[in-house]
Structures are given as structure tokens and as C-alpha cells.
PDB file of C-alpha atoms and ligand atoms in Angstrom:
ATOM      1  CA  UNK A   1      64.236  93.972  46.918  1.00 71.00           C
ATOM      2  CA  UNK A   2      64.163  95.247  50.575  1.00 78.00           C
ATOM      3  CA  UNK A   3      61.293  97.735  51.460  1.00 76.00           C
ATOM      4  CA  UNK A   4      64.119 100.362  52.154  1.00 81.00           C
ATOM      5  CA  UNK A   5      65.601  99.513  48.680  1.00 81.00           C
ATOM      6  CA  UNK A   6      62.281 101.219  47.418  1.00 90.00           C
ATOM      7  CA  UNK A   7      63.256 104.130  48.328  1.00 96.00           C
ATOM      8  CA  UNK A   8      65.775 105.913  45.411  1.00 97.00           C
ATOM      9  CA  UNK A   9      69.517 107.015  46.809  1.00 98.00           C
ATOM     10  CA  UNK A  10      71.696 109.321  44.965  1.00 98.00           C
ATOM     11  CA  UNK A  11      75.232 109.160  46.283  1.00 98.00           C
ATOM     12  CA  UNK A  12      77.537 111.720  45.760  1.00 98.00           C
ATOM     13  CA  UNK A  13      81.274 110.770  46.705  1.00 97.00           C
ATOM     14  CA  UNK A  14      84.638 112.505  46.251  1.00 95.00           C
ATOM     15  CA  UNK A  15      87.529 114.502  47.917  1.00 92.00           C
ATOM     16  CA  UNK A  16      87.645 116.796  50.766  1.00 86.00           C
ATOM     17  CA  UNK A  17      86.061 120.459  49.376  1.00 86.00           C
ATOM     18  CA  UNK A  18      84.864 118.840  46.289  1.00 91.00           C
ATOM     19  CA  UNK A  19      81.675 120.628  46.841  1.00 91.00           C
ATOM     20  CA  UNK A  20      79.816 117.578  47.448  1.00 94.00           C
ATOM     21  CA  UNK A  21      77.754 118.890  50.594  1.00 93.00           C
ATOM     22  CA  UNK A  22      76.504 121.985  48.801  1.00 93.00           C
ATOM     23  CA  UNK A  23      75.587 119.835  45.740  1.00 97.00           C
ATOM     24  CA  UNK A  24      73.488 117.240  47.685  1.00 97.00           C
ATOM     25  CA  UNK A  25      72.015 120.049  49.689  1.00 97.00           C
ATOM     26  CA  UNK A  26      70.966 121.885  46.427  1.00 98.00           C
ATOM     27  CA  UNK A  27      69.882 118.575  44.407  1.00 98.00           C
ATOM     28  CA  UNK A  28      68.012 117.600  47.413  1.00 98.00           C
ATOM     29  CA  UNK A  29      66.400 120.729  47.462  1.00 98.00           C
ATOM     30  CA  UNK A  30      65.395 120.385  43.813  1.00 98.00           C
ATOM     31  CA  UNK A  31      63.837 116.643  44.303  1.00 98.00           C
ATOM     32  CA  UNK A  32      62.080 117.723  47.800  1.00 98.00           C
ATOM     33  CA  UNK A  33      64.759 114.881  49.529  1.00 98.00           C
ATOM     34  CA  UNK A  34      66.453 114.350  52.451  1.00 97.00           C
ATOM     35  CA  UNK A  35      70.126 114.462  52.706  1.00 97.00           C
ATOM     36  CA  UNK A  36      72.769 112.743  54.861  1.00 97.00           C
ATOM     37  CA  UNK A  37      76.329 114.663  55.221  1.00 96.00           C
ATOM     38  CA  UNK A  38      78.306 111.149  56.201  1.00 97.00           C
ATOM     39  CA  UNK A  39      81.855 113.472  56.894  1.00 95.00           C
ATOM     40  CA  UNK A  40      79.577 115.430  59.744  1.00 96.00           C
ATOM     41  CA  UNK A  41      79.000 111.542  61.560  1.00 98.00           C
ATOM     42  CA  UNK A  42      83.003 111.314  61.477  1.00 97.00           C
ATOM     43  CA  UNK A  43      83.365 115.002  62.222  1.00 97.00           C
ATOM     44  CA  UNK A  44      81.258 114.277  65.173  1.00 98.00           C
ATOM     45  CA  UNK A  45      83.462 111.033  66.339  1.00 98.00           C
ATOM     46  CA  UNK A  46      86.122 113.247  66.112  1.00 98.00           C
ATOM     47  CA  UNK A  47      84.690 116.336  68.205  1.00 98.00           C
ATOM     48  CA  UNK A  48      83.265 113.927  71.081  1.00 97.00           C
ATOM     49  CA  UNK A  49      87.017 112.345  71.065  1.00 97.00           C
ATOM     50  CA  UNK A  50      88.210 115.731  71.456  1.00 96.00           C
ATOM     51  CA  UNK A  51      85.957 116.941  74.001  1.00 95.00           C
ATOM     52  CA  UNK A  52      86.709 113.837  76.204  1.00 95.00           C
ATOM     53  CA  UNK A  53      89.880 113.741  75.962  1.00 95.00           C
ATOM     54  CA  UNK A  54      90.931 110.699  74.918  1.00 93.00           C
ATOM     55  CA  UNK A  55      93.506 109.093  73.168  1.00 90.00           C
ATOM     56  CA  UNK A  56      92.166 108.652  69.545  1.00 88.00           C
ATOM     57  CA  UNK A  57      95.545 105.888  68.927  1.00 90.00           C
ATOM     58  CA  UNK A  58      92.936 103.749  71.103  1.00 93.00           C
ATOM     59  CA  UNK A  59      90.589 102.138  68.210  1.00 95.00           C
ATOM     60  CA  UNK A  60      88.002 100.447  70.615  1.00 95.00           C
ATOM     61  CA  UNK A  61      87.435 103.793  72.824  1.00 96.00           C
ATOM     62  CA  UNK A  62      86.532 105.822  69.169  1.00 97.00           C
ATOM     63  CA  UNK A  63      84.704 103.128  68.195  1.00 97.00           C
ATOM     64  CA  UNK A  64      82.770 103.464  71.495  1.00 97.00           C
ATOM     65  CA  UNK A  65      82.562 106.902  70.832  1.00 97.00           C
ATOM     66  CA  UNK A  66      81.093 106.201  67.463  1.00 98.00           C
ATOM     67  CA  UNK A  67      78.475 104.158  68.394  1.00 97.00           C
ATOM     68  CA  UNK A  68      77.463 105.741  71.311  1.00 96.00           C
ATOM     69  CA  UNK A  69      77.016 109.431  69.299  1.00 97.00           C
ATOM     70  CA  UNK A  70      74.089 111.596  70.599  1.00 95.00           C
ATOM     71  CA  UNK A  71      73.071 113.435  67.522  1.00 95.00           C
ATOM     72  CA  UNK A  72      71.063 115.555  65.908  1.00 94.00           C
ATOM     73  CA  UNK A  73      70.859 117.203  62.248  1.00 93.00           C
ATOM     74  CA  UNK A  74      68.744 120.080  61.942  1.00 91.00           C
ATOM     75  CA  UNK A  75      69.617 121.113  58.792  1.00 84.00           C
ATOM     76  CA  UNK A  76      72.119 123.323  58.630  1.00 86.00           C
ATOM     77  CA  UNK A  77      72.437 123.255  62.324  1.00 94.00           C
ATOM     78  CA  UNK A  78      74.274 119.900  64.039  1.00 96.00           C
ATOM     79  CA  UNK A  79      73.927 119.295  67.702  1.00 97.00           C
ATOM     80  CA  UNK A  80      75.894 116.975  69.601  1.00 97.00           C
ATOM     81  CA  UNK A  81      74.654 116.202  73.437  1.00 95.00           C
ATOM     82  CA  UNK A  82      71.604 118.980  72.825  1.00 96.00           C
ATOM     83  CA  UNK A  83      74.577 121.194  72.000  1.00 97.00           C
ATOM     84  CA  UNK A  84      75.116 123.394  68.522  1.00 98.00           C
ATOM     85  CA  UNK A  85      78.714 122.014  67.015  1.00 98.00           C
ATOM     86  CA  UNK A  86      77.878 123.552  63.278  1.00 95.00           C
ATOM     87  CA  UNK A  87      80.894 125.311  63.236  1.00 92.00           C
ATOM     88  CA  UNK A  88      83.040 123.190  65.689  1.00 96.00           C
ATOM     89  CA  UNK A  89      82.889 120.313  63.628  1.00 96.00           C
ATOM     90  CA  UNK A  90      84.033 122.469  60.872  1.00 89.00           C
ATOM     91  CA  UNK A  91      87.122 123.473  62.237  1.00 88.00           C
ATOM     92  CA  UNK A  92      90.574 121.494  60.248  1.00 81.00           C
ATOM     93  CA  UNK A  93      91.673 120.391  63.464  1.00 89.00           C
ATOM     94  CA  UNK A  94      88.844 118.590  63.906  1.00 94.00           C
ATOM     95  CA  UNK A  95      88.324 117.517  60.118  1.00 89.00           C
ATOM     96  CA  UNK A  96      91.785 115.994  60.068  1.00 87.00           C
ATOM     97  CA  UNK A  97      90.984 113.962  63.027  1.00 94.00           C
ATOM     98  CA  UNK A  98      87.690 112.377  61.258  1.00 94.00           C
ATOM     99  CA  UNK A  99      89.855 111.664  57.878  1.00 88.00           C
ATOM    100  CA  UNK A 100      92.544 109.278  61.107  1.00 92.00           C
ATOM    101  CA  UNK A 101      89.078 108.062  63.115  1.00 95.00           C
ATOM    102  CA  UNK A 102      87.817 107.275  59.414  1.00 93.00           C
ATOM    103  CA  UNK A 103      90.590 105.145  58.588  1.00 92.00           C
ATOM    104  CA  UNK A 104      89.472 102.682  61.778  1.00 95.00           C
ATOM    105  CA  UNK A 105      87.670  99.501  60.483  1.00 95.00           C
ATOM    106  CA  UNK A 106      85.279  99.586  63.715  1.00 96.00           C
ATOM    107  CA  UNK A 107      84.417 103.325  63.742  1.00 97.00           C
ATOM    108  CA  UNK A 108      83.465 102.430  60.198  1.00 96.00           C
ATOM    109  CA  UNK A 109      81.076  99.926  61.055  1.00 97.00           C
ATOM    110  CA  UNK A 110      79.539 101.207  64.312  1.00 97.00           C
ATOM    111  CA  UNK A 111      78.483 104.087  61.848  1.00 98.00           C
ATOM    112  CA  UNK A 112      77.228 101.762  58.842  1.00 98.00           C
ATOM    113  CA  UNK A 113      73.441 101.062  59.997  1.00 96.00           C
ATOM    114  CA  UNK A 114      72.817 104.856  61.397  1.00 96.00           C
ATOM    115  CA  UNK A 115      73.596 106.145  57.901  1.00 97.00           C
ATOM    116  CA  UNK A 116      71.751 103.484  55.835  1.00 97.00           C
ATOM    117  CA  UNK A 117      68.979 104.860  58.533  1.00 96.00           C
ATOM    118  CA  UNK A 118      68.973 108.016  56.893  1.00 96.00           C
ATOM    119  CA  UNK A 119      67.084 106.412  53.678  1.00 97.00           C
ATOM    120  CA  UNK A 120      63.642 107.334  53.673  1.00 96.00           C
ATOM    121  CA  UNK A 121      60.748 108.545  51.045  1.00 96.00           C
ATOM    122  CA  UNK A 122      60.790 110.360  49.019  1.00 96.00           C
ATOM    123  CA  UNK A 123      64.380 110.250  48.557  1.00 97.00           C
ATOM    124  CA  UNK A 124      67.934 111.008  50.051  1.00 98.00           C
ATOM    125  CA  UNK A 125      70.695 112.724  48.545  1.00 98.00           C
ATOM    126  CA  UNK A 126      73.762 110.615  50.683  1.00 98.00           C
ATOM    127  CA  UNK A 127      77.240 112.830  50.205  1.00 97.00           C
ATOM    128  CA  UNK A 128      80.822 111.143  50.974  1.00 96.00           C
ATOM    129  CA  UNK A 129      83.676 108.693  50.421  1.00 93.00           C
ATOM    130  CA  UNK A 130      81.934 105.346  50.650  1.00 95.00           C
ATOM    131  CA  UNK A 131      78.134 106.258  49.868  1.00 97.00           C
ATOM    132  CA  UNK A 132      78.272 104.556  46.149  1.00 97.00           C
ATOM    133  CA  UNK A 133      80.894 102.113  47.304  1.00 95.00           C
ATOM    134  CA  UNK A 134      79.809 100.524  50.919  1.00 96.00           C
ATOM    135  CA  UNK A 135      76.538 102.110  52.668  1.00 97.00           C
ATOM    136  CA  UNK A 136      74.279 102.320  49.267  1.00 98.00           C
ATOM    137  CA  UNK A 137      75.918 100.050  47.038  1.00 97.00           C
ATOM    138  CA  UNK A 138      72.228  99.432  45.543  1.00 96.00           C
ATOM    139  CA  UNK A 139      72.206 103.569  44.815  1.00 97.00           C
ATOM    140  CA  UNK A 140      70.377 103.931  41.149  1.00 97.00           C
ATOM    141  CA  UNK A 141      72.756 106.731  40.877  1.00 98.00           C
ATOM    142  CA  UNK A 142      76.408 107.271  41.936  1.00 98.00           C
ATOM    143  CA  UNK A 143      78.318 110.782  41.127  1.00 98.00           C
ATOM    144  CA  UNK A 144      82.011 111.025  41.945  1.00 97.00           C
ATOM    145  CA  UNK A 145      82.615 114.251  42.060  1.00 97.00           C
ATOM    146  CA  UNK A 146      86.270 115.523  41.298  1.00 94.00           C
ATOM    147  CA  UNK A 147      87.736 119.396  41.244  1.00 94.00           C
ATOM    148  CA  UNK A 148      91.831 120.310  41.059  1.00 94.00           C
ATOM    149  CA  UNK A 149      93.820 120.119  44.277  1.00 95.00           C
ATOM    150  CA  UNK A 150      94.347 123.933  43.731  1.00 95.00           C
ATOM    151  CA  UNK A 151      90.703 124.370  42.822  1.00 94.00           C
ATOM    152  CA  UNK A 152      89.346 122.850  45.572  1.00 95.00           C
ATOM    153  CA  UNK A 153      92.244 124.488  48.193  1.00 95.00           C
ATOM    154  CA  UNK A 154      91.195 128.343  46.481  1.00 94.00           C
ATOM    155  CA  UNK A 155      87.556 127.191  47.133  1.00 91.00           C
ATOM    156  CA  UNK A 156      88.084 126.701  50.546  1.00 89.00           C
ATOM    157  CA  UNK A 157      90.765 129.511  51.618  1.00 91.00           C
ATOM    158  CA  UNK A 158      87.633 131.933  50.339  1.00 90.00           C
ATOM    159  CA  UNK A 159      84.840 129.899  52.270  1.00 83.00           C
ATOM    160  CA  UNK A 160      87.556 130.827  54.876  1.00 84.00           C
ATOM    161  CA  UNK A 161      87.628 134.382  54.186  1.00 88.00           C
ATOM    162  CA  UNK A 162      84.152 134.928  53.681  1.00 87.00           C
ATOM    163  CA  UNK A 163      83.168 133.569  57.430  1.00 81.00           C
ATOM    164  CA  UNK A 164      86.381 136.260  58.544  1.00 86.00           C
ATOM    165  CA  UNK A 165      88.538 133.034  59.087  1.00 80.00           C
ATOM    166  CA  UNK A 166      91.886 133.529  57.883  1.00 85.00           C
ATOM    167  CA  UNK A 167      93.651 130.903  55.962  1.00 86.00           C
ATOM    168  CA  UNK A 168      96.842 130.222  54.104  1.00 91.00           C
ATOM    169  CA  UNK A 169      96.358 129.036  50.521  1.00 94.00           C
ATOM    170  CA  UNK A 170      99.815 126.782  51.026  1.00 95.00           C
ATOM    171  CA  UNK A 171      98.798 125.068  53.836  1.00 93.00           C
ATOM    172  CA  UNK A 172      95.301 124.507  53.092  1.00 92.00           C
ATOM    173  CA  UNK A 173      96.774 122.392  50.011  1.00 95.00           C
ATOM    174  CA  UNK A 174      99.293 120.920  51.531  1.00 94.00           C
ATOM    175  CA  UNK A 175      96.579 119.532  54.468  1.00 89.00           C
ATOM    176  CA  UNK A 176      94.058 118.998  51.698  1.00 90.00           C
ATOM    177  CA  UNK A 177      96.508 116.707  49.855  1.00 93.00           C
ATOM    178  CA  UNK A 178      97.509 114.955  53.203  1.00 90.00           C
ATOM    179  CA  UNK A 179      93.865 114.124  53.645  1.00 86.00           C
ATOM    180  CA  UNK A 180      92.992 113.175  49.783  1.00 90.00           C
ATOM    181  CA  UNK A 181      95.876 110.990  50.258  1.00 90.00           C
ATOM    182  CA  UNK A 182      94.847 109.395  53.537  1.00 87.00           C
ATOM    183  CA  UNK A 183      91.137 108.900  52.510  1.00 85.00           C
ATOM    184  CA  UNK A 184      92.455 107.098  49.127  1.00 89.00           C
ATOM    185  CA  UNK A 185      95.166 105.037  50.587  1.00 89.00           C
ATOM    186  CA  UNK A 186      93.283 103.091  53.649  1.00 86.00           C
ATOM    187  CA  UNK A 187      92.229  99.342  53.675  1.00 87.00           C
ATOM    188  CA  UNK A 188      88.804 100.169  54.859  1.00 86.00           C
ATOM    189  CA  UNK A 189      86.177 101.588  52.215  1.00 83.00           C
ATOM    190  CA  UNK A 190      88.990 103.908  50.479  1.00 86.00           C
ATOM    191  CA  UNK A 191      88.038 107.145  48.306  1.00 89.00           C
ATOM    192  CA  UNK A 192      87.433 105.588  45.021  1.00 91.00           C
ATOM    193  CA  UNK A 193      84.745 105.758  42.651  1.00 95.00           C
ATOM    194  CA  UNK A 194      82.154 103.074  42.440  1.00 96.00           C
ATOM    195  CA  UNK A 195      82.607 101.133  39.206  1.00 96.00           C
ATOM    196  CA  UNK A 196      79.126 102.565  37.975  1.00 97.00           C
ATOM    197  CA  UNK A 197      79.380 106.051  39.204  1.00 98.00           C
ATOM    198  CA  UNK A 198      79.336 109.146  37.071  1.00 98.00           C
ATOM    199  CA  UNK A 199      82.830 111.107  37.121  1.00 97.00           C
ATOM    200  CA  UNK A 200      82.149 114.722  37.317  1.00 97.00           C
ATOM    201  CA  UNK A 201      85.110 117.233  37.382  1.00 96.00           C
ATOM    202  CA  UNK A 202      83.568 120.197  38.580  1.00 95.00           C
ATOM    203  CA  UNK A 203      86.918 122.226  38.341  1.00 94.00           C
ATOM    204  CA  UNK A 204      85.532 124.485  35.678  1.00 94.00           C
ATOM    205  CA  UNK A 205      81.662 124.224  36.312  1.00 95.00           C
ATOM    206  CA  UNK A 206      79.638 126.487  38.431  1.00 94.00           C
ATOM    207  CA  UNK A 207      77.585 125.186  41.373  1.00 95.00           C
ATOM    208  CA  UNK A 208      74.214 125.157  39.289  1.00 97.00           C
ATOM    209  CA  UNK A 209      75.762 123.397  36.461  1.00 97.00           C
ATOM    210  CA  UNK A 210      77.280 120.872  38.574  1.00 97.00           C
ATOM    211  CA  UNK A 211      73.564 120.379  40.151  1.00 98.00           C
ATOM    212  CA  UNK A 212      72.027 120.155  37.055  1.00 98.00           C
ATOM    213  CA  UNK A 213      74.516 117.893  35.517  1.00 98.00           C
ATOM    214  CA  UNK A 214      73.388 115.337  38.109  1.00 98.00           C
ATOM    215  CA  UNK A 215      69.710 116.176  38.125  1.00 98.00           C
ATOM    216  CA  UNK A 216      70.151 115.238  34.327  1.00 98.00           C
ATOM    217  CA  UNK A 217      71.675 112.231  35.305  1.00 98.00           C
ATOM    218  CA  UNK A 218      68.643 110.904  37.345  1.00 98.00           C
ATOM    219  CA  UNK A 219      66.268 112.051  34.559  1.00 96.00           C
ATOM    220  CA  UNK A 220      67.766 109.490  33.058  1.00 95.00           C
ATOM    221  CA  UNK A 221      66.985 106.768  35.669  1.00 94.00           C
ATOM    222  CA  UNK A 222      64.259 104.663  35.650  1.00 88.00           C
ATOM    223  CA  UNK A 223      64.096 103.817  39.377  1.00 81.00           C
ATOM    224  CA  UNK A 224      60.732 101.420  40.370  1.00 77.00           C
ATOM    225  CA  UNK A 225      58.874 103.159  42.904  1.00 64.00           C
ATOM    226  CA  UNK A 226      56.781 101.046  45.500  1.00 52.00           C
TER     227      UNK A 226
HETATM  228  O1   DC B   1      83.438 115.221  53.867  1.00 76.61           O
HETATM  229  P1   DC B   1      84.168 115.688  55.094  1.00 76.61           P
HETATM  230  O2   DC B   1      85.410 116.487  54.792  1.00 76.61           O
HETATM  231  O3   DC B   1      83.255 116.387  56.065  1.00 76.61           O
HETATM  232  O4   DC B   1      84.659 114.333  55.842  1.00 76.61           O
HETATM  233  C1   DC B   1      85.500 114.366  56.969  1.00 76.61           C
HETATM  234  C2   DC B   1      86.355 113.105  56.994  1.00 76.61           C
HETATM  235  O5   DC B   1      85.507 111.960  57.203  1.00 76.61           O
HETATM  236  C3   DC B   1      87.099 112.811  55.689  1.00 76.61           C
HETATM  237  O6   DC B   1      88.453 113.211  55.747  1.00 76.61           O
HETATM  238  C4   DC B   1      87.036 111.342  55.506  1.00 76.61           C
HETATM  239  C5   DC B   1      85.926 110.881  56.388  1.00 76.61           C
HETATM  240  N1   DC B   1      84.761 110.352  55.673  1.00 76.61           N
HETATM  241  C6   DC B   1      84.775 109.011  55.362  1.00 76.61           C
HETATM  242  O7   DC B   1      85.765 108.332  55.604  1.00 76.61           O
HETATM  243  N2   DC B   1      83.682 108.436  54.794  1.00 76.61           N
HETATM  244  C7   DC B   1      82.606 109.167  54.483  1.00 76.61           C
HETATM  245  N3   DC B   1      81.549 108.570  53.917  1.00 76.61           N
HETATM  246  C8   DC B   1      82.588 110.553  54.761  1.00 76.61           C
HETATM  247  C9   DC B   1      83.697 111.130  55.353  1.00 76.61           C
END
């Protein structure tokens, strides 16, 4: 066992507006952990691409991009080059470029190491497509969290709403399923669950009962600490 492998993961993988990032952030909060949001490093790719203009049908320029990121995570703030991109990065312009830049085998692996970097004591809470699958495959526990397509679209069109965004529930499924599709159907580290995660639907739970499924689940653990 690696000194890093020590240190206990939970990985929490599944579609676009599963819910993932708030349920990391809120089991993370409950085990005093660190999280990693692995969509914002791709999120990021994407914005810098955008920003410089270039032609993202160019694999080796992203994947410069990629591994040449200046970043920072301040949670819930992100900066990119010293500047705030929280809500940039959020846009769906932007998150349907990461779901293309995702799908390139050497943006994938120019961001590998400065995720696994993200695994230090006490803990971290790692949220996804690939966390269970490819970057902690070693993770004592894996969640694959699932909601309905519709679910997850009415989730969203209120997030929307509730920032004074307006949003159209039809199109917000339509480019949900375009991107569930995309993520799922790649070569490289597709959306699928690891063969020993957890399936949770979440379609019918609330946000604290989703959380405390999975703290449950790693009651259950027995994880050997250093
Ligand atoms: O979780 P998110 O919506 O912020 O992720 C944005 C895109 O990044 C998503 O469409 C697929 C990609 N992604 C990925 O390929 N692997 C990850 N571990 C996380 C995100």
C-alpha cells in the first residue's frame, strides 16, 4: 500500500445534475474532509479554451491547455489566472464544452495526477464520472449516484431560477440527455459505475437522506488508517 493509499477516498460518480457536488460538499462537511469537484478541472479546460480562442477540434492545443491550468479552489470560489470563474464555469455553454474536451484521451491524462493530488488526510470526498472507475480505483467506497432525466432537468431549471437565470425545462433535458449520452458513450473512462460501487437513485430522496445514505455506507467500512 502507497502512503497516499492511507489516506480513505469516497468517490461519488454519476450524471450531469445528479447532485453529486452538493453531496460530496455536505458528506465532506460531515467527516471534516476535503473535496475535489473533477467536472470544475474540465470546466476550467473548457473556459481557458474559450477565453483563448482556440479551436477545441485541435486535441494537442486542449491538452496543452489542460496541463498547463493555473488554478485555484477556494471553496466555493474557483479562480483561474488569479481570476474568480465560479459562475463562468457554470455557464451550459461552457459545461457542454468540458463533457467534448472530456471525451479527449490526452486532456484526460494531463488531468489524472493533479486530481489524485487532491488526496490528503484526513480524507477527500472526490465527485465525478471516473473517480471510482480511473483516478481512485483503490476508493474504500464508491457511490454512483443516479436521479430521472426529468428529475435531474426540474432540479436544475430551479437552480436556474433561483440565481434569476432563466431556463427552459425542454431544452435543459434535451442538452442534459445529449451530455448523459456523450459522457456514457466515449472510449476514454466512460460514465459507468465501478463494479463495486453503491447505486443510489436519489430521484425520490431528499439531499440529507441522500448524505446520510452514504455516510451509512462508510460506517460500514473498515478502512486501515496509518
Ligand atoms: O460534473 P460536471 O457537470 O461539472 O462535469 C462537466 C463535464 O466534465 C461533464 O460533462 C463530463 C466531464 N467530466 C468527466 O469527464 N470526468 C469527470 N471525472 C468529471 C467531469
Amino acid at each position: 500500500m502507497s502512503a497516499t493509499q492511507t489516506i480513505p477516498v469516497i468517490t461519488i460518480d454519476g450524471p450531469t445534475a445528479s447532485g453529486k457536488g452538493t453531496i460530496a460538499h455536505l458528506v465532506a462537511e460531515r467527516l471534516g474532509w476535503h473535496t475535489l469537484d473533477s467536472g470544475a478541472l474540465y470546466r476550467l479546460t473548457a473556459l481557458a479554451c474559450l477565453r483563448q480562442g482556440l479551436d477545441t477540434e485541435l486535441e494537442s492545443e486542449v491538452e496543452r491547455v489542460a496541463a498547463g491550468l493555473d488554478i485555484r479552489f477556494q471553496h466555493p470560489a474557483v479562480f483561474l489566472a488569479g481570476q474568480d470563474v465560479s459562475e463562468a464555469i457554470r455557464q451550459e455553454q461552457v459545461g457542454n464544452l468540458a463533457s467534448q474536451v472530456a471525451a479527449m484521451p490526452g486532456v484526460r491524462a494531463a488531468l489524472l495526477q493533479r486530481q489524485r493530488d487532491f488526496r490528503i488526510a484526513p480524507g477527500l470526498v472526490g465527485d465525478g464520472r471516473d473517480m471510482g472507475t480511473v483516478v481512485f480505483p483503490d476508493a474504500p467506497l464508491k457511490i454512483f449516484l443516479l436521479a430521472d432525466a426529468q428529475v435531474r432537468a426540474e432540479r436544475r431549471c430551479k437552480q436556474l431560477s433561483e440565481k434569476g437565470i432563466s431556463a427552459n425545462l425542454a431544452s435543459l433535458l434535451a442538452d442534459l440527455r445529449a451530455r448523459d449520452a456523450r459522457d456514457k458513450n466515449r472510449t476514454h473512462a466512460p460514465l459507468v459505475p465501478a463494479q463495486d460501487a453503491h447505486i443510489v437513485d436519489s430521484s425520490k430522496l431528499s439531499i440529507d437522506e441522500t448524505v446520510n445514505i452514504v455516510l451509512d455506507l462508510w460506517s460500514g467500512v473498515s478502512f486501515p488508517t496509518a
